[in-house]
Short mmCIF file of C-alpha atoms (C1' of nucleotides) in Angstrom, two decimals:
data_model
loop_
_atom_site.label_atom_id
_atom_site.label_comp_id
_atom_site.label_asym_id
_atom_site.label_seq_id
_atom_site.Cartn_x
_atom_site.Cartn_y
_atom_site.Cartn_z
CA MET A 1180 -66.18 -35.17 -28.11
CA GLN A 1181 -64.84 -31.80 -27.72
CA ALA A 1182 -64.78 -29.49 -30.54
CA THR A 1183 -63.41 -26.28 -29.01
CA ALA A 1184 -61.84 -24.80 -32.11
CA VAL A 1185 -63.36 -25.67 -35.33
CA VAL A 1186 -63.13 -23.11 -38.23
CA THR A 1187 -65.91 -20.75 -38.27
CA SER A 1188 -68.16 -21.15 -41.58
CA ARG A 1189 -65.84 -19.47 -43.87
CA PRO A 1190 -67.11 -16.25 -45.57
CA PRO A 1191 -65.51 -16.84 -48.79
CA MET A 1192 -65.87 -13.30 -50.83
CA LYS A 1193 -65.64 -11.28 -47.51
CA ALA A 1194 -63.10 -8.94 -49.25
CA ALA A 1195 -62.24 -6.64 -46.25
CA ALA A 1196 -59.91 -4.57 -44.58
CA LEU A 1197 -56.17 -4.89 -43.42
CA PRO A 1198 -54.51 -4.98 -46.94
CA ILE A 1199 -50.92 -5.94 -45.54
CA ALA A 1200 -48.43 -5.03 -48.04
CA ARG A 1201 -44.92 -6.57 -48.27
CA VAL A 1202 -42.59 -5.30 -45.76
CA PRO A 1203 -39.79 -3.56 -48.27
CA LYS A 1204 -36.45 -5.63 -47.74
CA PRO A 1205 -33.79 -3.38 -45.67
CA SER A 1206 -32.20 -3.00 -49.01
CA GLY A 1207 -28.47 -3.22 -49.48
CA THR A 1208 -27.47 -6.29 -47.38
CA VAL A 1209 -29.29 -9.19 -49.18
CA HIS A 1210 -28.19 -12.07 -46.80
CA SER A 1211 -31.77 -13.94 -46.99
CA PRO A 1212 -32.32 -17.15 -48.18
CA HIS A 1213 -35.67 -15.75 -49.08
CA ASP A 1214 -33.86 -14.05 -52.12
CA VAL A 1215 -33.63 -17.14 -53.41
CA LEU A 1216 -36.55 -17.19 -55.13
CA ARG A 1217 -35.76 -13.47 -57.06
CA THR A 1218 -33.59 -15.96 -58.86
CA ILE A 1219 -36.52 -17.77 -60.08
CA GLN A 1220 -39.22 -15.60 -59.95
CA PRO A 1221 -39.68 -15.82 -63.84
CA VAL A 1222 -40.96 -19.54 -63.04
CA GLY A 1223 -43.81 -17.76 -60.52
CA VAL A 1224 -47.47 -16.85 -61.15
CA VAL A 1225 -49.03 -14.71 -58.82
CA SER A 1226 -52.74 -14.90 -57.77
CA SER A 1227 -55.09 -13.29 -55.43
CA TYR A 1228 -57.16 -14.34 -52.75
CA ASP A 1229 -59.77 -13.34 -50.55
CA ARG A 1230 -60.23 -13.73 -46.39
CA GLY A 1231 -61.14 -17.38 -45.76
CA GLN A 1232 -60.16 -18.68 -49.11
CA GLY A 1233 -58.09 -21.52 -49.24
CA ILE A 1234 -54.74 -21.76 -51.06
CA PHE A 1235 -54.21 -25.73 -50.58
CA ARG A 1236 -55.53 -28.06 -48.37
CA GLU A 1237 -54.65 -31.38 -46.77
CA GLY A 1238 -54.34 -33.88 -49.35
CA ASP A 1239 -54.17 -31.87 -52.60
CA GLY A 1240 -51.29 -32.76 -54.89
CA ALA A 1241 -48.14 -31.02 -53.86
CA THR A 1242 -46.48 -29.99 -56.98
CA HIS A 1243 -45.89 -25.96 -56.16
CA TRP A 1244 -44.39 -24.17 -53.66
CA TYR A 1245 -45.68 -20.70 -52.80
CA GLU A 1246 -44.43 -17.15 -51.52
CA VAL A 1247 -46.47 -14.67 -50.20
CA VAL A 1248 -46.45 -11.29 -51.98
CA SER A 1249 -48.91 -9.44 -49.75
CA GLY A 1250 -51.57 -10.24 -47.15
CA VAL A 1251 -51.45 -12.43 -44.22
CA ALA A 1252 -52.35 -16.68 -44.50
CA ARG A 1253 -52.18 -19.83 -41.79
CA THR A 1254 -51.07 -23.13 -41.74
CA CYS A 1255 -53.59 -25.44 -39.84
CA LYS A 1256 -54.07 -28.91 -38.96
CA LEU A 1257 -57.05 -30.08 -38.45
CA LEU A 1258 -57.16 -32.68 -35.64
CA ALA A 1259 -59.46 -35.95 -34.79
CA ASP A 1260 -60.81 -34.27 -31.96
CA GLY A 1261 -62.15 -31.27 -33.82
CA ARG A 1262 -59.53 -28.88 -32.29
CA ARG A 1263 -56.92 -27.22 -34.59
CA GLN A 1264 -53.41 -26.52 -34.58
CA ILE A 1265 -51.91 -23.35 -36.31
CA GLY A 1266 -48.61 -23.64 -37.84
CA GLU A 1267 -47.49 -20.29 -38.54
CA PHE A 1268 -48.25 -17.13 -39.49
CA LEU A 1269 -47.70 -16.56 -43.35
CA LEU A 1270 -46.31 -13.18 -44.15
CA PRO A 1271 -45.38 -10.92 -47.10
CA GLY A 1272 -41.88 -12.82 -48.21
CA ASP A 1273 -42.40 -16.19 -46.86
CA VAL A 1274 -42.40 -19.37 -48.87
CA PHE A 1275 -44.59 -22.27 -47.96
CA GLY A 1276 -45.56 -25.21 -49.25
CA PHE A 1277 -43.05 -27.70 -48.75
CA GLU A 1278 -43.67 -31.22 -48.68
CA VAL A 1279 -41.86 -34.63 -48.59
CA GLY A 1280 -44.31 -36.67 -50.83
CA ASP A 1281 -46.93 -35.55 -53.52
CA THR A 1282 -49.46 -34.29 -51.42
CA HIS A 1283 -49.52 -31.80 -49.10
CA THR A 1284 -50.25 -32.51 -45.50
CA ILE A 1285 -51.44 -29.68 -44.44
CA ASP A 1286 -54.40 -26.86 -45.09
CA VAL A 1287 -53.42 -23.31 -45.95
CA GLU A 1288 -55.53 -20.42 -45.95
CA ALA A 1289 -55.60 -16.61 -46.41
CA ILE A 1290 -56.78 -14.84 -43.49
CA SER A 1291 -56.82 -11.07 -45.18
CA PRO A 1292 -57.16 -10.49 -48.74
CA ALA A 1293 -53.57 -11.92 -50.35
CA ALA A 1294 -51.47 -11.75 -53.35
CA ILE A 1295 -49.71 -15.35 -53.72
CA THR A 1296 -46.54 -16.47 -55.86
CA ARG A 1297 -46.94 -19.83 -57.18
CA PHE A 1298 -43.73 -21.99 -58.21
CA SER A 1299 -43.91 -24.97 -60.09
CA ARG A 1300 -41.44 -28.08 -58.42
CA ALA A 1301 -40.89 -29.08 -61.81
CA ARG A 1302 -39.58 -26.50 -63.53
CA VAL A 1303 -37.71 -25.09 -60.16
CA ARG A 1304 -35.79 -28.27 -60.68
CA LEU A 1305 -35.25 -27.72 -64.02
CA LEU A 1306 -33.83 -24.45 -62.81
CA VAL A 1307 -31.43 -25.95 -60.39
CA GLU A 1308 -30.01 -28.93 -62.66
CA CYS A 1309 -28.62 -25.55 -64.70
CA GLU A 1310 -27.44 -23.22 -61.80
CA ALA A 1311 -25.50 -25.47 -59.60
CA GLY A 1312 -25.72 -22.29 -56.48
CA LEU A 1313 -29.31 -22.37 -56.50
CA ALA A 1314 -29.54 -26.09 -55.00
CA THR A 1315 -27.78 -24.74 -52.06
CA GLN A 1316 -29.56 -21.65 -51.62
CA LEU A 1317 -32.88 -23.75 -51.43
CA GLN A 1318 -31.47 -26.10 -49.18
CA GLN A 1319 -30.69 -22.97 -46.65
CA LEU A 1320 -34.52 -22.23 -47.32
CA ALA A 1321 -35.71 -25.97 -45.87
CA PHE A 1322 -32.84 -25.55 -43.32
CA GLU A 1323 -34.38 -22.31 -41.89
CA THR A 1324 -37.70 -23.87 -41.90
CA VAL A 1325 -36.23 -26.89 -39.80
CA SER A 1326 -35.03 -24.23 -37.32
CA LYS A 1327 -37.61 -22.12 -37.42
CA ALA A 1328 -39.90 -25.50 -36.02
CA HIS A 1329 -37.53 -26.26 -33.48
CA ALA A 1330 -37.74 -22.93 -32.06
CA ARG A 1331 -41.59 -23.40 -31.85
CA LEU A 1332 -41.21 -26.29 -30.26
CA LEU A 1333 -39.28 -25.04 -27.49
CA VAL A 1334 -42.22 -21.85 -27.31
CA LEU A 1335 -44.88 -24.65 -26.89
CA ALA A 1336 -43.21 -27.54 -25.11
CA ARG A 1337 -41.43 -25.14 -22.33
CA GLN A 1338 -43.14 -22.17 -21.78
CA THR A 1339 -46.42 -20.55 -19.95
CA ALA A 1340 -49.17 -19.19 -21.54
CA GLN A 1341 -47.83 -15.70 -20.51
CA GLU A 1342 -44.77 -16.51 -21.78
CA ARG A 1343 -46.33 -17.53 -24.85
CA VAL A 1344 -48.55 -14.91 -25.02
CA VAL A 1345 -45.83 -12.47 -24.64
CA SER A 1346 -43.72 -14.51 -27.44
CA PHE A 1347 -46.33 -14.14 -29.83
CA ILE A 1348 -46.84 -10.10 -29.20
CA LEU A 1349 -42.91 -9.62 -29.70
CA GLU A 1350 -43.08 -11.98 -32.73
CA MET A 1351 -45.45 -10.04 -34.18
CA ALA A 1352 -44.42 -6.68 -33.47
CA ARG A 1353 -41.37 -7.91 -35.25
CA ARG A 1354 -42.73 -9.28 -38.61
CA LEU A 1355 -45.37 -6.87 -38.94
CA ALA A 1356 -43.83 -3.66 -37.10
CA PRO A 1357 -40.17 -3.77 -37.08
CA HIS A 1358 -39.92 0.08 -36.65
CA ASP A 1359 -42.76 0.65 -34.39
CA ASP A 1360 -44.45 -0.26 -31.08
CA THR A 1361 -47.68 -0.35 -32.60
CA ILE A 1362 -49.38 -3.45 -34.51
CA LEU A 1363 -52.29 -4.12 -36.22
CA LEU A 1364 -52.84 -7.98 -35.72
CA PRO A 1365 -54.42 -9.43 -38.51
CA MET A 1366 -55.98 -12.57 -37.31
CA THR A 1367 -58.56 -13.62 -34.27
CA ARG A 1368 -57.95 -14.13 -30.41
CA GLN A 1369 -58.95 -17.83 -31.94
CA ASP A 1370 -56.47 -17.79 -34.39
CA ILE A 1371 -53.82 -16.87 -31.24
CA ALA A 1372 -55.13 -19.55 -29.41
CA ASP A 1373 -55.04 -22.21 -31.83
CA TYR A 1374 -51.22 -20.99 -32.85
CA LEU A 1375 -50.27 -21.10 -28.90
CA CYS A 1376 -52.05 -24.08 -28.10
CA LEU A 1377 -53.89 -22.01 -25.70
CA THR A 1378 -57.58 -21.93 -25.10
CA ILE A 1379 -59.13 -18.20 -26.36
CA GLU A 1380 -59.78 -17.39 -22.81
CA THR A 1381 -56.30 -17.60 -21.56
CA VAL A 1382 -55.22 -15.58 -24.50
CA CYS A 1383 -58.08 -13.00 -23.27
CA ARG A 1384 -57.17 -13.10 -20.09
CA THR A 1385 -53.12 -13.41 -20.58
CA MET A 1386 -53.61 -10.32 -22.77
CA SER A 1387 -55.83 -8.13 -19.97
CA ASP A 1388 -53.11 -9.14 -17.30
CA LEU A 1389 -50.28 -7.38 -19.59
CA LYS A 1390 -52.74 -4.45 -19.92
CA ARG A 1391 -53.05 -4.19 -16.24
CA GLU A 1392 -49.28 -4.39 -15.80
CA ARG A 1393 -48.89 -1.48 -17.93
CA LEU A 1394 -47.14 -3.36 -20.25
CA ILE A 1395 -49.10 -3.27 -23.40
CA ARG A 1396 -52.15 -1.00 -24.64
CA VAL A 1397 -55.01 -2.50 -26.67
CA PRO A 1398 -57.22 0.09 -28.15
CA SER A 1399 -59.20 -1.97 -29.52
CA PRO A 1400 -58.55 -6.07 -29.94
CA GLN A 1401 -56.65 -5.92 -33.28
CA HIS A 1402 -54.66 -2.80 -32.15
CA LEU A 1403 -51.34 -3.74 -29.65
CA VAL A 1404 -49.22 -0.95 -28.44
CA LEU A 1405 -45.94 -1.98 -27.00
CA VAL A 1406 -45.70 0.20 -23.94
CA ASP A 1407 -42.62 -1.67 -22.47
CA ARG A 1408 -40.88 -3.95 -25.00
CA ASP A 1409 -37.79 -4.12 -22.18
CA SER A 1410 -39.97 -5.71 -19.65
CA LEU A 1411 -41.46 -7.78 -22.35
CA GLU A 1412 -38.24 -9.31 -23.94
CA ASP A 1413 -37.36 -10.09 -20.45
CA MET A 1414 -40.10 -12.22 -19.87
CA VAL A 1415 -39.36 -14.77 -22.37
CA GLY A 1416 -35.37 -14.34 -22.02
CA THR A 1417 -34.56 -12.91 -25.17
CA MET B 487 -32.85 -21.01 -9.49
CA GLN B 488 -34.68 -24.92 -9.96
CA ALA B 489 -31.98 -27.14 -12.12
CA THR B 490 -33.61 -30.63 -12.64
CA ALA B 491 -32.28 -32.16 -15.78
CA VAL B 492 -28.82 -31.42 -15.83
CA VAL B 493 -26.45 -33.47 -17.62
CA THR B 494 -25.22 -35.77 -15.42
CA SER B 495 -21.24 -35.93 -14.74
CA ARG B 496 -20.35 -37.65 -17.87
CA PRO B 497 -18.27 -41.06 -17.46
CA PRO B 498 -16.26 -41.06 -20.67
CA MET B 499 -15.02 -44.01 -21.12
CA LYS B 500 -17.59 -46.37 -19.69
CA ALA B 501 -18.07 -48.65 -22.43
CA ALA B 502 -20.93 -50.46 -22.11
CA ALA B 503 -24.11 -52.96 -22.74
CA LEU B 504 -26.29 -51.81 -25.48
CA PRO B 505 -24.55 -52.34 -28.78
CA ILE B 506 -27.43 -51.47 -30.71
CA ALA B 507 -26.37 -52.56 -34.33
CA ARG B 508 -27.92 -50.70 -37.90
CA VAL B 509 -31.06 -52.38 -38.17
CA PRO B 510 -31.10 -53.77 -41.79
CA LYS B 511 -33.18 -51.87 -44.36
CA PRO B 512 -36.07 -53.91 -45.97
CA SER B 513 -33.64 -54.53 -49.16
CA GLY B 514 -35.33 -54.21 -52.38
CA THR B 515 -37.59 -51.10 -52.14
CA VAL B 516 -35.28 -48.69 -51.51
CA HIS B 517 -37.10 -45.42 -51.73
CA SER B 518 -36.07 -43.45 -48.35
CA PRO B 519 -34.14 -40.75 -49.12
CA HIS B 520 -32.15 -41.31 -45.90
CA ASP B 521 -30.18 -43.73 -48.93
CA VAL B 522 -28.99 -40.60 -50.56
CA LEU B 523 -26.20 -40.92 -48.52
CA ARG B 524 -24.93 -44.30 -50.10
CA THR B 525 -24.04 -41.94 -53.04
CA ILE B 526 -22.13 -39.58 -50.96
CA GLN B 527 -20.32 -42.54 -49.10
CA PRO B 528 -16.63 -42.14 -50.42
CA VAL B 529 -16.96 -38.50 -48.83
CA GLY B 530 -17.60 -39.68 -44.87
CA VAL B 531 -15.45 -40.82 -42.53
CA VAL B 532 -16.99 -43.15 -39.95
CA SER B 533 -15.94 -41.96 -35.95
CA SER B 534 -16.47 -43.92 -32.46
CA TYR B 535 -17.79 -42.33 -29.41
CA ASP B 536 -18.53 -43.79 -25.99
CA ARG B 537 -21.65 -43.31 -23.69
CA GLY B 538 -22.17 -39.77 -22.92
CA GLN B 539 -19.60 -38.70 -25.44
CA GLY B 540 -20.65 -35.27 -27.08
CA ILE B 541 -20.66 -35.43 -30.93
CA PHE B 542 -20.71 -31.50 -31.00
CA ARG B 543 -21.45 -28.66 -28.71
CA GLU B 544 -23.70 -26.06 -29.53
CA GLY B 545 -21.29 -22.90 -30.89
CA ASP B 546 -19.25 -25.48 -33.20
CA GLY B 547 -18.49 -24.76 -35.80
CA ALA B 548 -21.25 -26.45 -38.34
CA THR B 549 -18.16 -28.01 -41.10
CA HIS B 550 -20.32 -31.43 -41.46
CA TRP B 551 -23.50 -33.44 -41.58
CA TYR B 552 -23.52 -36.65 -39.48
CA GLU B 553 -25.56 -40.00 -40.05
CA VAL B 554 -25.10 -42.62 -37.41
CA VAL B 555 -24.00 -45.58 -38.00
CA SER B 556 -24.77 -47.59 -34.67
CA GLY B 557 -25.52 -46.66 -31.53
CA VAL B 558 -28.21 -44.40 -30.27
CA ALA B 559 -27.54 -40.43 -29.53
CA ARG B 560 -29.75 -37.68 -28.17
CA THR B 561 -30.00 -33.75 -29.74
CA CYS B 562 -30.24 -31.80 -26.68
CA LYS B 563 -30.69 -27.99 -26.21
CA LEU B 564 -29.72 -26.37 -22.71
CA LEU B 565 -32.96 -23.97 -21.17
CA ALA B 566 -31.71 -20.85 -19.54
CA ASP B 567 -33.17 -22.03 -16.53
CA GLY B 568 -31.27 -25.29 -16.27
CA ARG B 569 -33.72 -27.93 -17.67
CA ARG B 570 -32.71 -29.55 -20.75
CA GLN B 571 -34.68 -30.38 -24.36
CA ILE B 572 -34.34 -33.36 -26.14
CA GLY B 573 -34.93 -32.62 -29.79
CA GLU B 574 -34.65 -36.42 -31.21
CA PHE B 575 -33.18 -39.48 -30.51
CA LEU B 576 -31.21 -40.85 -33.46
CA LEU B 577 -30.66 -44.87 -34.49
CA PRO B 578 -28.40 -46.41 -37.16
CA GLY B 579 -29.42 -44.92 -40.32
CA ASP B 580 -30.96 -41.28 -39.01
CA VAL B 581 -29.04 -38.45 -40.32
CA PHE B 582 -28.40 -35.01 -38.55
CA GLY B 583 -26.35 -31.74 -38.45
CA PHE B 584 -28.08 -29.88 -40.99
CA GLU B 585 -27.81 -25.53 -39.72
CA VAL B 586 -29.05 -22.52 -41.66
CA GLY B 587 -25.59 -20.53 -40.31
CA ASP B 588 -21.70 -21.73 -39.56
CA THR B 589 -22.47 -22.82 -36.26
CA HIS B 590 -24.35 -25.52 -34.50
CA THR B 591 -27.31 -24.51 -32.38
CA ILE B 592 -28.12 -27.66 -30.14
CA ASP B 593 -25.84 -30.54 -28.83
CA VAL B 594 -25.46 -34.30 -29.84
CA GLU B 595 -24.46 -36.41 -27.52
CA ALA B 596 -23.69 -40.25 -27.50
CA ILE B 597 -26.23 -42.06 -25.01
CA SER B 598 -24.66 -45.77 -25.98
CA PRO B 599 -21.36 -46.66 -27.59
CA ALA B 600 -21.85 -45.13 -31.41
CA ALA B 601 -20.43 -44.48 -34.63
CA ILE B 602 -21.05 -42.02 -36.61
CA THR B 603 -20.31 -40.96 -40.13
CA ARG B 604 -19.40 -37.64 -40.78
CA PHE B 605 -19.73 -35.72 -44.25
CA SER B 606 -17.79 -32.59 -45.13
CA ARG B 607 -20.65 -29.78 -46.13
CA ALA B 608 -18.15 -28.52 -48.35
CA ARG B 609 -17.40 -31.92 -49.86
CA VAL B 610 -20.72 -32.48 -50.44
CA ARG B 611 -21.36 -29.40 -52.08
CA LEU B 612 -19.01 -29.94 -54.66
CA LEU B 613 -20.03 -33.41 -55.20
CA VAL B 614 -23.92 -31.77 -55.56
CA GLU B 615 -22.59 -29.82 -58.44
CA CYS B 616 -21.63 -32.72 -60.51
CA GLU B 617 -24.60 -34.66 -59.58
CA ALA B 618 -28.00 -32.71 -60.28
CA GLY B 619 -29.98 -35.49 -59.05
CA LEU B 620 -28.86 -35.14 -55.73
CA ALA B 621 -29.62 -31.86 -54.99
CA THR B 622 -33.19 -32.80 -55.20
CA GLN B 623 -32.63 -35.63 -52.71
CA LEU B 624 -30.89 -33.82 -50.38
CA GLN B 625 -33.64 -31.68 -50.30
CA GLN B 626 -35.58 -34.34 -49.72
CA LEU B 627 -33.97 -35.02 -46.89
CA ALA B 628 -34.00 -31.59 -44.93
CA PHE B 629 -37.80 -31.64 -45.96
CA GLU B 630 -38.47 -34.63 -43.49
CA THR B 631 -36.63 -33.04 -41.39
CA VAL B 632 -39.10 -30.19 -41.27
CA SER B 633 -42.36 -32.65 -41.12
CA LYS B 634 -40.81 -34.77 -38.29
CA ALA B 635 -40.16 -31.54 -36.12
CA HIS B 636 -44.14 -30.95 -37.15
CA ALA B 637 -45.15 -34.07 -36.04
CA ARG B 638 -43.41 -34.22 -32.97
CA LEU B 639 -44.92 -30.36 -32.67
CA LEU B 640 -48.25 -32.08 -32.60
CA VAL B 641 -47.76 -34.71 -30.10
CA LEU B 642 -45.93 -32.32 -27.65
CA ALA B 643 -47.94 -29.41 -27.99
CA ARG B 644 -51.59 -31.31 -28.31
CA GLN B 645 -51.18 -34.47 -25.75
CA THR B 646 -51.95 -34.96 -22.37
CA ALA B 647 -48.83 -36.96 -20.64
CA GLN B 648 -50.31 -40.43 -21.09
CA GLU B 649 -50.67 -40.06 -24.85
CA ARG B 650 -47.06 -38.63 -25.23
CA VAL B 651 -45.94 -41.58 -23.59
CA VAL B 652 -47.87 -44.19 -25.41
CA SER B 653 -46.49 -41.92 -28.51
CA PHE B 654 -43.05 -42.48 -27.28
CA ILE B 655 -43.33 -46.72 -26.57
CA LEU B 656 -44.82 -46.69 -29.96
CA GLU B 657 -42.37 -44.32 -31.78
CA MET B 658 -39.54 -46.74 -29.97
CA ALA B 659 -41.33 -50.15 -30.86
CA ARG B 660 -41.51 -49.16 -34.79
CA ARG B 661 -37.46 -47.90 -34.89
CA LEU B 662 -35.70 -50.08 -32.14
CA ALA B 663 -37.91 -53.23 -32.87
CA PRO B 664 -40.17 -53.04 -35.77
CA HIS B 665 -40.53 -56.85 -35.97
CA ASP B 666 -41.11 -57.58 -32.06
CA ASP B 667 -43.02 -56.82 -29.04
CA THR B 668 -40.02 -56.10 -26.94
CA ILE B 669 -37.94 -53.12 -27.16
CA LEU B 670 -34.74 -52.64 -24.88
CA LEU B 671 -34.35 -49.05 -24.32
CA PRO B 672 -31.18 -47.32 -24.79
CA MET B 673 -32.62 -43.94 -22.62
CA THR B 674 -32.99 -43.19 -19.14
CA ARG B 675 -36.54 -42.14 -17.57
CA GLN B 676 -35.11 -38.71 -17.19
CA ASP B 677 -33.86 -38.44 -21.34
CA ILE B 678 -37.54 -40.03 -22.36
CA ALA B 679 -38.92 -37.06 -19.93
CA ASP B 680 -36.89 -34.18 -21.39
CA TYR B 681 -37.97 -35.49 -24.74
CA LEU B 682 -41.40 -35.68 -23.88
CA CYS B 683 -41.54 -31.96 -21.99
CA LEU B 684 -42.69 -34.10 -18.99
CA THR B 685 -41.18 -34.63 -15.34
CA ILE B 686 -39.72 -38.01 -14.59
CA GLU B 687 -42.12 -38.80 -12.19
CA THR B 688 -44.98 -38.04 -14.75
CA VAL B 689 -43.04 -40.86 -17.10
CA CYS B 690 -42.94 -43.08 -14.04
CA ARG B 691 -46.60 -42.75 -13.15
CA THR B 692 -47.78 -43.37 -16.53
CA MET B 693 -45.83 -45.89 -16.97
CA SER B 694 -47.00 -47.88 -13.66
CA ASP B 695 -50.82 -46.95 -14.86
CA LEU B 696 -50.13 -48.85 -18.21
CA LYS B 697 -48.58 -51.47 -16.81
CA ARG B 698 -51.62 -51.69 -14.30
CA GLU B 699 -54.04 -51.37 -17.27
CA ARG B 700 -51.89 -54.87 -18.67
CA LEU B 701 -51.05 -52.69 -22.13
CA ILE B 702 -47.23 -52.93 -21.27
CA ARG B 703 -44.96 -54.95 -18.82
CA VAL B 704 -41.94 -53.89 -17.77
CA PRO B 705 -39.79 -56.82 -16.46
CA SER B 706 -37.08 -53.98 -16.30
CA PRO B 707 -36.57 -50.17 -16.05
CA GLN B 708 -35.00 -50.63 -19.62
CA HIS B 709 -36.83 -53.47 -20.78
CA LEU B 710 -40.49 -52.73 -22.46
CA VAL B 711 -42.84 -55.54 -23.54
CA LEU B 712 -45.65 -53.92 -25.69
CA VAL B 713 -49.09 -56.77 -24.69
CA ASP B 714 -51.80 -54.86 -26.48
CA ARG B 715 -50.26 -53.04 -29.35
CA ASP B 716 -53.88 -52.21 -30.28
CA SER B 717 -54.93 -50.47 -27.39
CA LEU B 718 -51.86 -48.44 -27.21
CA GLU B 719 -52.35 -47.45 -30.43
CA ASP B 720 -55.98 -46.59 -30.10
CA MET B 721 -55.25 -44.09 -27.36
CA VAL B 722 -52.98 -42.01 -29.51
CA GLY B 723 -55.51 -42.27 -32.56
CA THR B 724 -52.97 -44.00 -35.22
"C1'" DC C 581 -80.50 0.55 -33.46
"C1'" DG C 582 -80.75 -4.80 -34.21
"C1'" DG C 583 -78.57 -9.04 -34.18
"C1'" DG C 584 -74.49 -12.16 -35.14
"C1'" DA C 585 -69.82 -12.75 -34.27
"C1'" DT C 586 -65.98 -11.31 -31.91
"C1'" DC C 587 -63.83 -10.60 -27.55
"C1'" DT C 588 -63.74 -10.37 -21.99
"C1'" DT C 589 -64.48 -11.79 -17.08
"C1'" DG C 590 -65.96 -15.16 -13.66
"C1'" DA C 591 -66.25 -19.65 -10.85
"C1'" DG C 592 -64.61 -24.19 -10.20
"C1'" DC C 593 -61.88 -28.30 -11.28
"C1'" DC C 594 -58.11 -31.39 -12.63
"C1'" DC C 595 -54.14 -32.98 -14.80
"C1'" DG C 596 -49.07 -32.31 -14.31
"C1'" DC C 597 -45.43 -30.52 -11.30
"C1'" DT C 598 -43.19 -29.78 -6.83
"C1'" DC C 599 -41.50 -31.75 -2.93
"C1'" DA C 600 -40.42 -36.28 -0.24
"C1'" DA C 601 -39.31 -40.40 0.66
"C1'" DA C 602 -38.77 -45.37 0.03
"C1'" DC C 603 -37.03 -48.62 -3.50
"C1'" DA C 604 -34.04 -51.47 -6.90
"C1'" DC C 605 -29.48 -52.21 -8.92
"C1'" DT C 606 -24.29 -52.30 -8.97
"C1'" DG C 607 -20.03 -51.99 -7.84
"C1'" DT C 608 -16.63 -51.46 -3.65
"C1'" DG C 609 -14.07 -52.64 0.27
"C1'" DG C 610 -13.59 -55.25 4.47
"C1'" DC D 641 -20.81 -62.31 3.11
"C1'" DC D 642 -22.24 -58.17 4.67
"C1'" DA D 643 -22.35 -52.84 4.70
"C1'" DC D 644 -22.01 -49.39 2.33
"C1'" DA D 645 -22.60 -45.61 -1.41
"C1'" DG D 646 -24.32 -44.26 -5.62
"C1'" DT D 647 -27.29 -43.87 -9.42
"C1'" DG D 648 -31.80 -44.47 -11.13
"C1'" DT D 649 -36.44 -45.59 -10.50
"C1'" DT D 650 -40.93 -45.57 -8.10
"C1'" DT D 651 -44.86 -43.91 -5.27
"C1'" DG D 652 -47.36 -40.69 -2.22
"C1'" DA D 653 -49.44 -35.89 -0.81
"C1'" DG D 654 -50.52 -31.90 -1.58
"C1'" DC D 655 -50.61 -27.45 -5.12
"C1'" DG D 656 -51.47 -24.38 -8.75
"C1'" DG D 657 -52.18 -22.89 -13.67
"C1'" DG D 658 -54.77 -23.15 -17.72
"C1'" DC D 659 -59.03 -25.37 -19.01
"C1'" DT D 660 -64.15 -26.07 -18.51
"C1'" DC D 661 -68.53 -23.99 -18.53
"C1'" DA D 662 -71.39 -19.70 -18.18
"C1'" DA D 663 -72.48 -15.32 -18.67
"C1'" DG D 664 -71.90 -10.47 -20.31
"C1'" DA D 665 -69.44 -6.84 -22.79
"C1'" DT D 666 -68.14 -5.11 -27.29
"C1'" DC D 667 -67.85 -4.57 -31.83
"C1'" DC D 668 -68.86 -4.55 -36.78
"C1'" DC D 669 -72.12 -3.83 -40.50
"C1'" DG D 670 -76.67 -4.09 -42.14
#
DNA sequence: CGGGATCTTGAGCCCGCTCAAACACTGTGG
DNA sequence: CCACAGTGTTTGAGCGGGCTCAAGATCCCG
């Protein structure tokens, strides 16, 4: 009965730091399927969540889709042995809540104060029946989710601990600070470990190795600086 | 430069054994999203493939969707270091070929003689614009793919070699012989290894262990008998 | 400052990998 | 009928990366 990565007793009202705002889309080129949601925007309702608060839980009715407006969330699956698997980190612009059946099969929780838009599945379906093009666009959104899951599968299945950590750093650099080499991580080391299927110790050790090799700097645990992005990218064959 | 799991020089016309036919759907209850394709059946074109023959390759234009009528196929991704990742085994009734962009990002090959229906994406889109309900059903199909990818992620990310092999055996028993304890595996040990992210040696050893524990029998390498299904299911927490 | 949570480092172990060899099955040619 | 090659499968010996267990260091907020 190992209980490694149990969710820490969540402080529900600990509103705090790290108000991560919507990254302004590269205006002009609007090719992202995410922009589908602009079409159905009128159907959306925005809510605020505190750090650690759940948006929905496994078993809840899957009546809505969601989009992150600001802040960061994580999708979690609690395993039978008490460990936790983080499916993805949800950043502003990300859409989530797709389900086959009528109930959610994962938990989603805010890891920083967050604003999240809720879209009624029923209402979206009505919209789809009016606007033919919308169906194809939503399909693209779903395919994109499939594609991401497969990419993640390759990382977790085939990469070493070091490659996983580097993949993670590069992913976060791309998503959190596209035009900068300094990133402020909204998640804890335990979150990273549960995301990469490693132990917290291995994540720490690997980051220390990267620091020692002068590939990154770590001014504080949440603060990462990419010193040699090219070498990092070479390590994961990007 | 390790080149473990390169595809063997494929004998293109070696039509042979194992003609796996469509498993008759449990008639009456028709809740599977797969049945969507019955609606668009008229748009489909059936082709035959030989053992080892490619249906499409990475980089090919993604102009169609596909459904397996009979036989078995595998989706493959060749990695930079020469290893191979098998994404899934495609059995009769399975649908594949979903892509975000205009080109395929994986290879799909028949591993036994197979018949496969091809649906033009453009034509399906036209159908969707006429039949509103179809869009929602196709969406379900896409969500189902997402769901499978996530389940697979958990297997590869969190399970031990033994748990993976048992998961595989139970999956194949469920899909290939739902009403029977004897299964005829259409794939090689190497395929299984590339599917489970293990080495061929580990797959063999694990199967020998299971044999020694009297949980399965292996009359021939392709021939599996589940002796104690309950114990097997306990091992993976099903 | 004090105390709890989070992060970091160290020592030793074990599972799955690597390398190597033997075995089983099938088809071919003499 | 056997010899032989080729492919796929099985088993053995030893190594190493990431995990476990344990202790310290650091951060954060009162």
